[in-house]
Amino acid sequence: MAPSALPTTGGVRYVPHPKISSVRCRSGCESHGRILTGGSVTIKGSGLAATKRVVFLGGSGSSDDVSVSVTPTSDSKLSVQVPYSAESGPLTAWASKKVHSDPSKSLTIVPAPPPPTSGRLAPVKGPADPGAPRFETAVSSDKAYVDSSGVKFSYRVDGGDPASVKVSVIQLPDGGAVRTWTRNGVSPGAVHSFTWNARDHHKPAPEGRYAFRMTARGQTGATAHSAADGNQRRDAFDVHGFVFPLHAKHHYGDGFGAPRAGHRHQGQDIFASCGTPIIAPRGGSVKANSYQSAAGNYVVIDGADTGYDFFFAHLRERSPLQVGDHVLTGQRIGNVGDTGDAVGCHLHFEMWTPPGWYTGGHAFDPLPFLKAWDRYS
């Protein structure tokens, strides 16, 4: 047992110490004991009724920890859904800020397949009152990137009477709304849309799976819903904080720390055909756009809300961007080239810690980031 302070009385109370004896897949179960993100697990043990949240620990360090709030109904068993951003590793049950279980055995968690997205309007199949408006919906992409031009939700109300519409972006699997729009007097037959830039109250939305949900209310009050509670596929999409800087065939060359004449390589080379578009992995502002004998044509962008600076070298020609320009995630910033001290057409890519590129930060190995972005971009 572990005590927890009670500031209103100065006393203490016991907070049961959760103990985990086993974790088994409940839904989203794959072969060889693997579990899909968006699935669920059953935790068995003791003292679980006091659990407030379950933390999926992922790998070493806390950068990939994902916390899920829970409401237990039993002291010996607890069901929890696997977040879409969870990584393989153990989990822990937390009863308070200081009281938690030991880590469970490691779970093998695999990403769920991308949500089905055609971009074409299709009739909804959610629950509806008799006489409720009929409507169609579509989402523009199965991916949305923070600080990009956004993901667009389109809809069309069918029938003869106007309807009142509410559209929300919810985070799956728990369904909490992060953004809501309303529109009254929507005329039938016309296509309307809302666009979301993957921000939650001006802050970057956490990575994971989201979905648009719509309700349409007719003049009699009869209401129709685009999807039933628990539907994780209708109008769903994945939010990512970064995108890989090349959308073309490529391969990796010399990496961080490779020997160079009088210095060490400060970035990662990515080989691709000359002229391949280079895109911003994260929106931000242009800090530099210049030429240097070794780097050739180069651009530096500070990644909004990340603390990182991104350096792109050997561009075929000077980027049309100006210092101070704001760029969006995925926006074209130049083309792969071989200017400067370069052998073969490639992008030399660097990442710098805060406060940034040659302003007190230092370059670090970007390859783990690049490979992670490469997997889903």
PDB file of N, CA and C in Angstrom, residues 132-197:
ATOM      1  N   ALA A 132     -35.912  11.149 -40.411  1.00  0.00           N
ATOM      2  CA  ALA A 132     -34.725  12.013 -40.302  1.00  0.00           C
ATOM      3  C   ALA A 132     -34.124  12.273 -41.680  1.00  0.00           C
ATOM      4  N   PRO A 133     -33.375  13.368 -41.822  1.00  0.00           N
ATOM      5  CA  PRO A 133     -32.732  13.649 -43.112  1.00  0.00           C
ATOM      6  C   PRO A 133     -31.774  12.535 -43.520  1.00  0.00           C
ATOM      7  N   ARG A 134     -31.703  12.288 -44.803  1.00  0.00           N
ATOM      8  CA  ARG A 134     -30.699  11.380 -45.349  1.00  0.00           C
ATOM      9  C   ARG A 134     -29.538  12.221 -45.871  1.00  0.00           C
ATOM     10  N   PHE A 135     -28.315  11.693 -45.720  1.00  0.00           N
ATOM     11  CA  PHE A 135     -27.180  12.464 -46.206  1.00  0.00           C
ATOM     12  C   PHE A 135     -26.007  11.553 -46.560  1.00  0.00           C
ATOM     13  N   GLU A 136     -25.053  12.133 -47.277  1.00  0.00           N
ATOM     14  CA  GLU A 136     -23.836  11.448 -47.700  1.00  0.00           C
ATOM     15  C   GLU A 136     -22.635  12.194 -47.150  1.00  0.00           C
ATOM     16  N   THR A 137     -21.532  11.476 -46.935  1.00  0.00           N
ATOM     17  CA  THR A 137     -20.307  12.105 -46.440  1.00  0.00           C
ATOM     18  C   THR A 137     -19.090  11.532 -47.147  1.00  0.00           C
ATOM     19  N   ALA A 138     -17.979  12.249 -47.025  1.00  0.00           N
ATOM     20  CA  ALA A 138     -16.688  11.787 -47.552  1.00  0.00           C
ATOM     21  C   ALA A 138     -15.582  12.545 -46.848  1.00  0.00           C
ATOM     22  N   VAL A 139     -14.421  11.918 -46.753  1.00  0.00           N
ATOM     23  CA  VAL A 139     -13.235  12.581 -46.219  1.00  0.00           C
ATOM     24  C   VAL A 139     -12.163  12.540 -47.306  1.00  0.00           C
ATOM     25  N   SER A 140     -11.380  13.607 -47.407  1.00  0.00           N
ATOM     26  CA  SER A 140     -10.494  13.782 -48.561  1.00  0.00           C
ATOM     27  C   SER A 140      -9.279  12.873 -48.553  1.00  0.00           C
ATOM     28  N   SER A 141      -8.843  12.407 -47.384  1.00  0.00           N
ATOM     29  CA  SER A 141      -7.610  11.618 -47.315  1.00  0.00           C
ATOM     30  C   SER A 141      -7.628  10.749 -46.076  1.00  0.00           C
ATOM     31  N   ASP A 142      -6.819   9.696 -46.099  1.00  0.00           N
ATOM     32  CA  ASP A 142      -6.685   8.860 -44.905  1.00  0.00           C
ATOM     33  C   ASP A 142      -5.567   9.346 -43.995  1.00  0.00           C
ATOM     34  N   LYS A 143      -4.945  10.486 -44.351  1.00  0.00           N
ATOM     35  CA  LYS A 143      -3.886  11.072 -43.521  1.00  0.00           C
ATOM     36  C   LYS A 143      -4.085  12.576 -43.418  1.00  0.00           C
ATOM     37  N   ALA A 144      -3.749  13.114 -42.252  1.00  0.00           N
ATOM     38  CA  ALA A 144      -3.725  14.559 -42.035  1.00  0.00           C
ATOM     39  C   ALA A 144      -2.442  14.886 -41.292  1.00  0.00           C
ATOM     40  N   TYR A 145      -1.820  15.971 -41.682  1.00  0.00           N
ATOM     41  CA  TYR A 145      -0.558  16.372 -41.070  1.00  0.00           C
ATOM     42  C   TYR A 145      -0.724  17.701 -40.345  1.00  0.00           C
ATOM     43  N   VAL A 146      -0.158  17.778 -39.160  1.00  0.00           N
ATOM     44  CA  VAL A 146      -0.222  19.022 -38.388  1.00  0.00           C
ATOM     45  C   VAL A 146       0.377  20.156 -39.206  1.00  0.00           C
ATOM     46  N   ASP A 147      -0.314  21.281 -39.226  1.00  0.00           N
ATOM     47  CA  ASP A 147       0.124  22.486 -39.930  1.00  0.00           C
ATOM     48  C   ASP A 147       0.174  22.320 -41.443  1.00  0.00           C
ATOM     49  N   SER A 148      -0.609  21.368 -41.960  1.00  0.00           N
ATOM     50  CA  SER A 148      -0.737  21.231 -43.409  1.00  0.00           C
ATOM     51  C   SER A 148      -1.960  22.024 -43.875  1.00  0.00           C
ATOM     52  N   SER A 149      -2.316  21.857 -45.139  1.00  0.00           N
ATOM     53  CA  SER A 149      -3.528  22.514 -45.644  1.00  0.00           C
ATOM     54  C   SER A 149      -4.781  21.863 -45.091  1.00  0.00           C
ATOM     55  N   GLY A 150      -4.639  20.724 -44.410  1.00  0.00           N
ATOM     56  CA  GLY A 150      -5.744  20.127 -43.682  1.00  0.00           C
ATOM     57  C   GLY A 150      -6.407  18.970 -44.409  1.00  0.00           C
ATOM     58  N   VAL A 151      -7.317  18.325 -43.704  1.00  0.00           N
ATOM     59  CA  VAL A 151      -8.129  17.247 -44.263  1.00  0.00           C
ATOM     60  C   VAL A 151      -9.564  17.766 -44.360  1.00  0.00           C
ATOM     61  N   LYS A 152     -10.196  17.505 -45.502  1.00  0.00           N
ATOM     62  CA  LYS A 152     -11.512  18.085 -45.774  1.00  0.00           C
ATOM     63  C   LYS A 152     -12.606  17.036 -45.621  1.00  0.00           C
ATOM     64  N   PHE A 153     -13.661  17.414 -44.909  1.00  0.00           N
ATOM     65  CA  PHE A 153     -14.862  16.596 -44.757  1.00  0.00           C
ATOM     66  C   PHE A 153     -15.963  17.219 -45.599  1.00  0.00           C
ATOM     67  N   SER A 154     -16.545  16.431 -46.488  1.00  0.00           N
ATOM     68  CA  SER A 154     -17.613  16.925 -47.359  1.00  0.00           C
ATOM     69  C   SER A 154     -18.899  16.186 -47.045  1.00  0.00           C
ATOM     70  N   TYR A 155     -20.027  16.858 -47.267  1.00  0.00           N
ATOM     71  CA  TYR A 155     -21.315  16.217 -47.027  1.00  0.00           C
ATOM     72  C   TYR A 155     -22.376  16.829 -47.932  1.00  0.00           C
ATOM     73  N   ARG A 156     -23.427  16.061 -48.150  1.00  0.00           N
ATOM     74  CA  ARG A 156     -24.575  16.529 -48.935  1.00  0.00           C
ATOM     75  C   ARG A 156     -25.838  15.970 -48.308  1.00  0.00           C
ATOM     76  N   VAL A 157     -26.754  16.857 -47.980  1.00  0.00           N
ATOM     77  CA  VAL A 157     -28.054  16.457 -47.431  1.00  0.00           C
ATOM     78  C   VAL A 157     -29.001  16.181 -48.590  1.00  0.00           C
ATOM     79  N   ASP A 158     -29.671  15.048 -48.537  1.00  0.00           N
ATOM     80  CA  ASP A 158     -30.636  14.689 -49.573  1.00  0.00           C
ATOM     81  C   ASP A 158     -32.054  15.020 -49.090  1.00  0.00           C
ATOM     82  N   GLY A 159     -33.003  14.984 -49.998  1.00  0.00           N
ATOM     83  CA  GLY A 159     -34.388  15.257 -49.615  1.00  0.00           C
ATOM     84  C   GLY A 159     -34.809  16.658 -49.978  1.00  0.00           C
ATOM     85  N   GLY A 160     -35.963  17.071 -49.448  1.00  0.00           N
ATOM     86  CA  GLY A 160     -36.532  18.341 -49.877  1.00  0.00           C
ATOM     87  C   GLY A 160     -36.474  19.470 -48.878  1.00  0.00           C
ATOM     88  N   ASP A 161     -36.124  19.200 -47.609  1.00  0.00           N
ATOM     89  CA  ASP A 161     -36.164  20.248 -46.589  1.00  0.00           C
ATOM     90  C   ASP A 161     -34.771  20.557 -46.054  1.00  0.00           C
ATOM     91  N   PRO A 162     -34.542  21.812 -45.662  1.00  0.00           N
ATOM     92  CA  PRO A 162     -33.263  22.156 -45.026  1.00  0.00           C
ATOM     93  C   PRO A 162     -33.076  21.401 -43.714  1.00  0.00           C
ATOM     94  N   ALA A 163     -31.820  21.279 -43.291  1.00  0.00           N
ATOM     95  CA  ALA A 163     -31.501  20.553 -42.061  1.00  0.00           C
ATOM     96  C   ALA A 163     -30.467  21.331 -41.259  1.00  0.00           C
ATOM     97  N   SER A 164     -30.443  21.073 -39.957  1.00  0.00           N
ATOM     98  CA  SER A 164     -29.400  21.621 -39.081  1.00  0.00           C
ATOM     99  C   SER A 164     -28.319  20.551 -38.926  1.00  0.00           C
ATOM    100  N   VAL A 165     -27.094  20.970 -39.114  1.00  0.00           N
ATOM    101  CA  VAL A 165     -25.980  20.015 -39.181  1.00  0.00           C
ATOM    102  C   VAL A 165     -24.959  20.314 -38.091  1.00  0.00           C
ATOM    103  N   LYS A 166     -24.453  19.272 -37.469  1.00  0.00           N
ATOM    104  CA  LYS A 166     -23.311  19.390 -36.555  1.00  0.00           C
ATOM    105  C   LYS A 166     -22.255  18.391 -36.987  1.00  0.00           C
ATOM    106  N   VAL A 167     -21.027  18.875 -37.135  1.00  0.00           N
ATOM    107  CA  VAL A 167     -19.900  18.031 -37.531  1.00  0.00           C
ATOM    108  C   VAL A 167     -18.819  18.150 -36.469  1.00  0.00           C
ATOM    109  N   SER A 168     -18.317  17.015 -36.010  1.00  0.00           N
ATOM    110  CA  SER A 168     -17.247  17.004 -35.010  1.00  0.00           C
ATOM    111  C   SER A 168     -16.085  16.157 -35.513  1.00  0.00           C
ATOM    112  N   VAL A 169     -14.900  16.536 -35.087  1.00  0.00           N
ATOM    113  CA  VAL A 169     -13.732  15.663 -35.223  1.00  0.00           C
ATOM    114  C   VAL A 169     -13.556  14.974 -33.881  1.00  0.00           C
ATOM    115  N   ILE A 170     -13.532  13.639 -33.889  1.00  0.00           N
ATOM    116  CA  ILE A 170     -13.352  12.892 -32.653  1.00  0.00           C
ATOM    117  C   ILE A 170     -12.052  12.113 -32.716  1.00  0.00           C
ATOM    118  N   GLN A 171     -11.453  11.906 -31.556  1.00  0.00           N
ATOM    119  CA  GLN A 171     -10.253  11.084 -31.481  1.00  0.00           C
ATOM    120  C   GLN A 171     -10.659   9.659 -31.146  1.00  0.00           C
ATOM    121  N   LEU A 172     -10.217   8.739 -31.950  1.00  0.00           N
ATOM    122  CA  LEU A 172     -10.495   7.333 -31.725  1.00  0.00           C
ATOM    123  C   LEU A 172      -9.388   6.708 -30.885  1.00  0.00           C
ATOM    124  N   PRO A 173      -9.668   5.655 -30.111  1.00  0.00           N
ATOM    125  CA  PRO A 173     -10.935   4.932 -30.107  1.00  0.00           C
ATOM    126  C   PRO A 173     -11.975   5.446 -29.122  1.00  0.00           C
ATOM    127  N   ASP A 174     -11.626   6.410 -28.236  1.00  0.00           N
ATOM    128  CA  ASP A 174     -12.572   6.759 -27.162  1.00  0.00           C
ATOM    129  C   ASP A 174     -13.676   7.703 -27.616  1.00  0.00           C
ATOM    130  N   GLY A 175     -13.473   8.427 -28.712  1.00  0.00           N
ATOM    131  CA  GLY A 175     -14.545   9.249 -29.261  1.00  0.00           C
ATOM    132  C   GLY A 175     -14.653  10.645 -28.709  1.00  0.00           C
ATOM    133  N   GLY A 176     -13.641  11.137 -28.000  1.00  0.00           N
ATOM    134  CA  GLY A 176     -13.688  12.498 -27.488  1.00  0.00           C
ATOM    135  C   GLY A 176     -13.584  13.529 -28.601  1.00  0.00           C
ATOM    136  N   ALA A 177     -14.474  14.537 -28.597  1.00  0.00           N
ATOM    137  CA  ALA A 177     -14.493  15.551 -29.653  1.00  0.00           C
ATOM    138  C   ALA A 177     -13.380  16.570 -29.429  1.00  0.00           C
ATOM    139  N   VAL A 178     -12.662  16.910 -30.509  1.00  0.00           N
ATOM    140  CA  VAL A 178     -11.598  17.907 -30.422  1.00  0.00           C
ATOM    141  C   VAL A 178     -11.947  19.183 -31.190  1.00  0.00           C
ATOM    142  N   ARG A 179     -12.941  19.102 -32.052  1.00  0.00           N
ATOM    143  CA  ARG A 179     -13.372  20.287 -32.808  1.00  0.00           C
ATOM    144  C   ARG A 179     -14.795  20.060 -33.290  1.00  0.00           C
ATOM    145  N   THR A 180     -15.629  21.095 -33.242  1.00  0.00           N
ATOM    146  CA  THR A 180     -17.028  20.958 -33.652  1.00  0.00           C
ATOM    147  C   THR A 180     -17.449  22.189 -34.451  1.00  0.00           C
ATOM    148  N   TRP A 181     -18.194  21.942 -35.522  1.00  0.00           N
ATOM    149  CA  TRP A 181     -18.796  23.005 -36.318  1.00  0.00           C
ATOM    150  C   TRP A 181     -20.313  22.779 -36.358  1.00  0.00           C
ATOM    151  N   THR A 182     -21.072  23.854 -36.469  1.00  0.00           N
ATOM    152  CA  THR A 182     -22.522  23.731 -36.657  1.00  0.00           C
ATOM    153  C   THR A 182     -22.934  24.619 -37.825  1.00  0.00           C
ATOM    154  N   ARG A 183     -23.995  24.193 -38.485  1.00  0.00           N
ATOM    155  CA  ARG A 183     -24.514  24.973 -39.610  1.00  0.00           C
ATOM    156  C   ARG A 183     -26.019  24.721 -39.687  1.00  0.00           C
ATOM    157  N   ASN A 184     -26.801  25.781 -39.663  1.00  0.00           N
ATOM    158  CA  ASN A 184     -28.256  25.661 -39.707  1.00  0.00           C
ATOM    159  C   ASN A 184     -28.779  25.979 -41.101  1.00  0.00           C
ATOM    160  N   GLY A 185     -29.948  25.441 -41.391  1.00  0.00           N
ATOM    161  CA  GLY A 185     -30.600  25.750 -42.665  1.00  0.00           C
ATOM    162  C   GLY A 185     -29.826  25.265 -43.870  1.00  0.00           C
ATOM    163  N   VAL A 186     -29.225  24.094 -43.767  1.00  0.00           N
ATOM    164  CA  VAL A 186     -28.439  23.555 -44.881  1.00  0.00           C
ATOM    165  C   VAL A 186     -29.391  23.069 -45.971  1.00  0.00           C
ATOM    166  N   SER A 187     -29.281  23.656 -47.145  1.00  0.00           N
ATOM    167  CA  SER A 187     -30.160  23.297 -48.248  1.00  0.00           C
ATOM    168  C   SER A 187     -29.784  21.940 -48.829  1.00  0.00           C
ATOM    169  N   PRO A 188     -30.733  21.114 -49.142  1.00  0.00           N
ATOM    170  CA  PRO A 188     -30.427  19.800 -49.720  1.00  0.00           C
ATOM    171  C   PRO A 188     -29.892  19.924 -51.146  1.00  0.00           C
ATOM    172  N   GLY A 189     -29.070  18.955 -51.514  1.00  0.00           N
ATOM    173  CA  GLY A 189     -28.571  18.870 -52.881  1.00  0.00           C
ATOM    174  C   GLY A 189     -27.209  19.479 -53.097  1.00  0.00           C
ATOM    175  N   ALA A 190     -26.805  20.453 -52.284  1.00  0.00           N
ATOM    176  CA  ALA A 190     -25.503  21.100 -52.456  1.00  0.00           C
ATOM    177  C   ALA A 190     -24.453  20.401 -51.595  1.00  0.00           C
ATOM    178  N   VAL A 191     -23.210  20.396 -52.090  1.00  0.00           N
ATOM    179  CA  VAL A 191     -22.105  19.808 -51.336  1.00  0.00           C
ATOM    180  C   VAL A 191     -21.468  20.893 -50.469  1.00  0.00           C
ATOM    181  N   HIS A 192     -21.342  20.607 -49.180  1.00  0.00           N
ATOM    182  CA  HIS A 192     -20.721  21.526 -48.228  1.00  0.00           C
ATOM    183  C   HIS A 192     -19.490  20.837 -47.627  1.00  0.00           C
ATOM    184  N   SER A 193     -18.634  21.626 -46.985  1.00  0.00           N
ATOM    185  CA  SER A 193     -17.428  21.017 -46.414  1.00  0.00           C
ATOM    186  C   SER A 193     -16.903  21.814 -45.243  1.00  0.00           C
ATOM    187  N   PHE A 194     -16.118  21.136 -44.414  1.00  0.00           N
ATOM    188  CA  PHE A 194     -15.320  21.738 -43.349  1.00  0.00           C
ATOM    189  C   PHE A 194     -13.901  21.183 -43.494  1.00  0.00           C
ATOM    190  N   THR A 195     -12.903  21.986 -43.154  1.00  0.00           N
ATOM    191  CA  THR A 195     -11.512  21.551 -43.222  1.00  0.00           C
ATOM    192  C   THR A 195     -10.861  21.717 -41.853  1.00  0.00           C
ATOM    193  N   TRP A 196     -10.102  20.714 -41.451  1.00  0.00           N
ATOM    194  CA  TRP A 196      -9.423  20.724 -40.155  1.00  0.00           C
ATOM    195  C   TRP A 196      -7.918  20.602 -40.379  1.00  0.00           C
ATOM    196  N   ASN A 197      -7.140  21.441 -39.679  1.00  0.00           N
ATOM    197  CA  ASN A 197      -5.688  21.472 -39.870  1.00  0.00           C
ATOM    198  C   ASN A 197      -4.921  20.691 -38.809  1.00  0.00           C
TER     199      ASN A 197
END
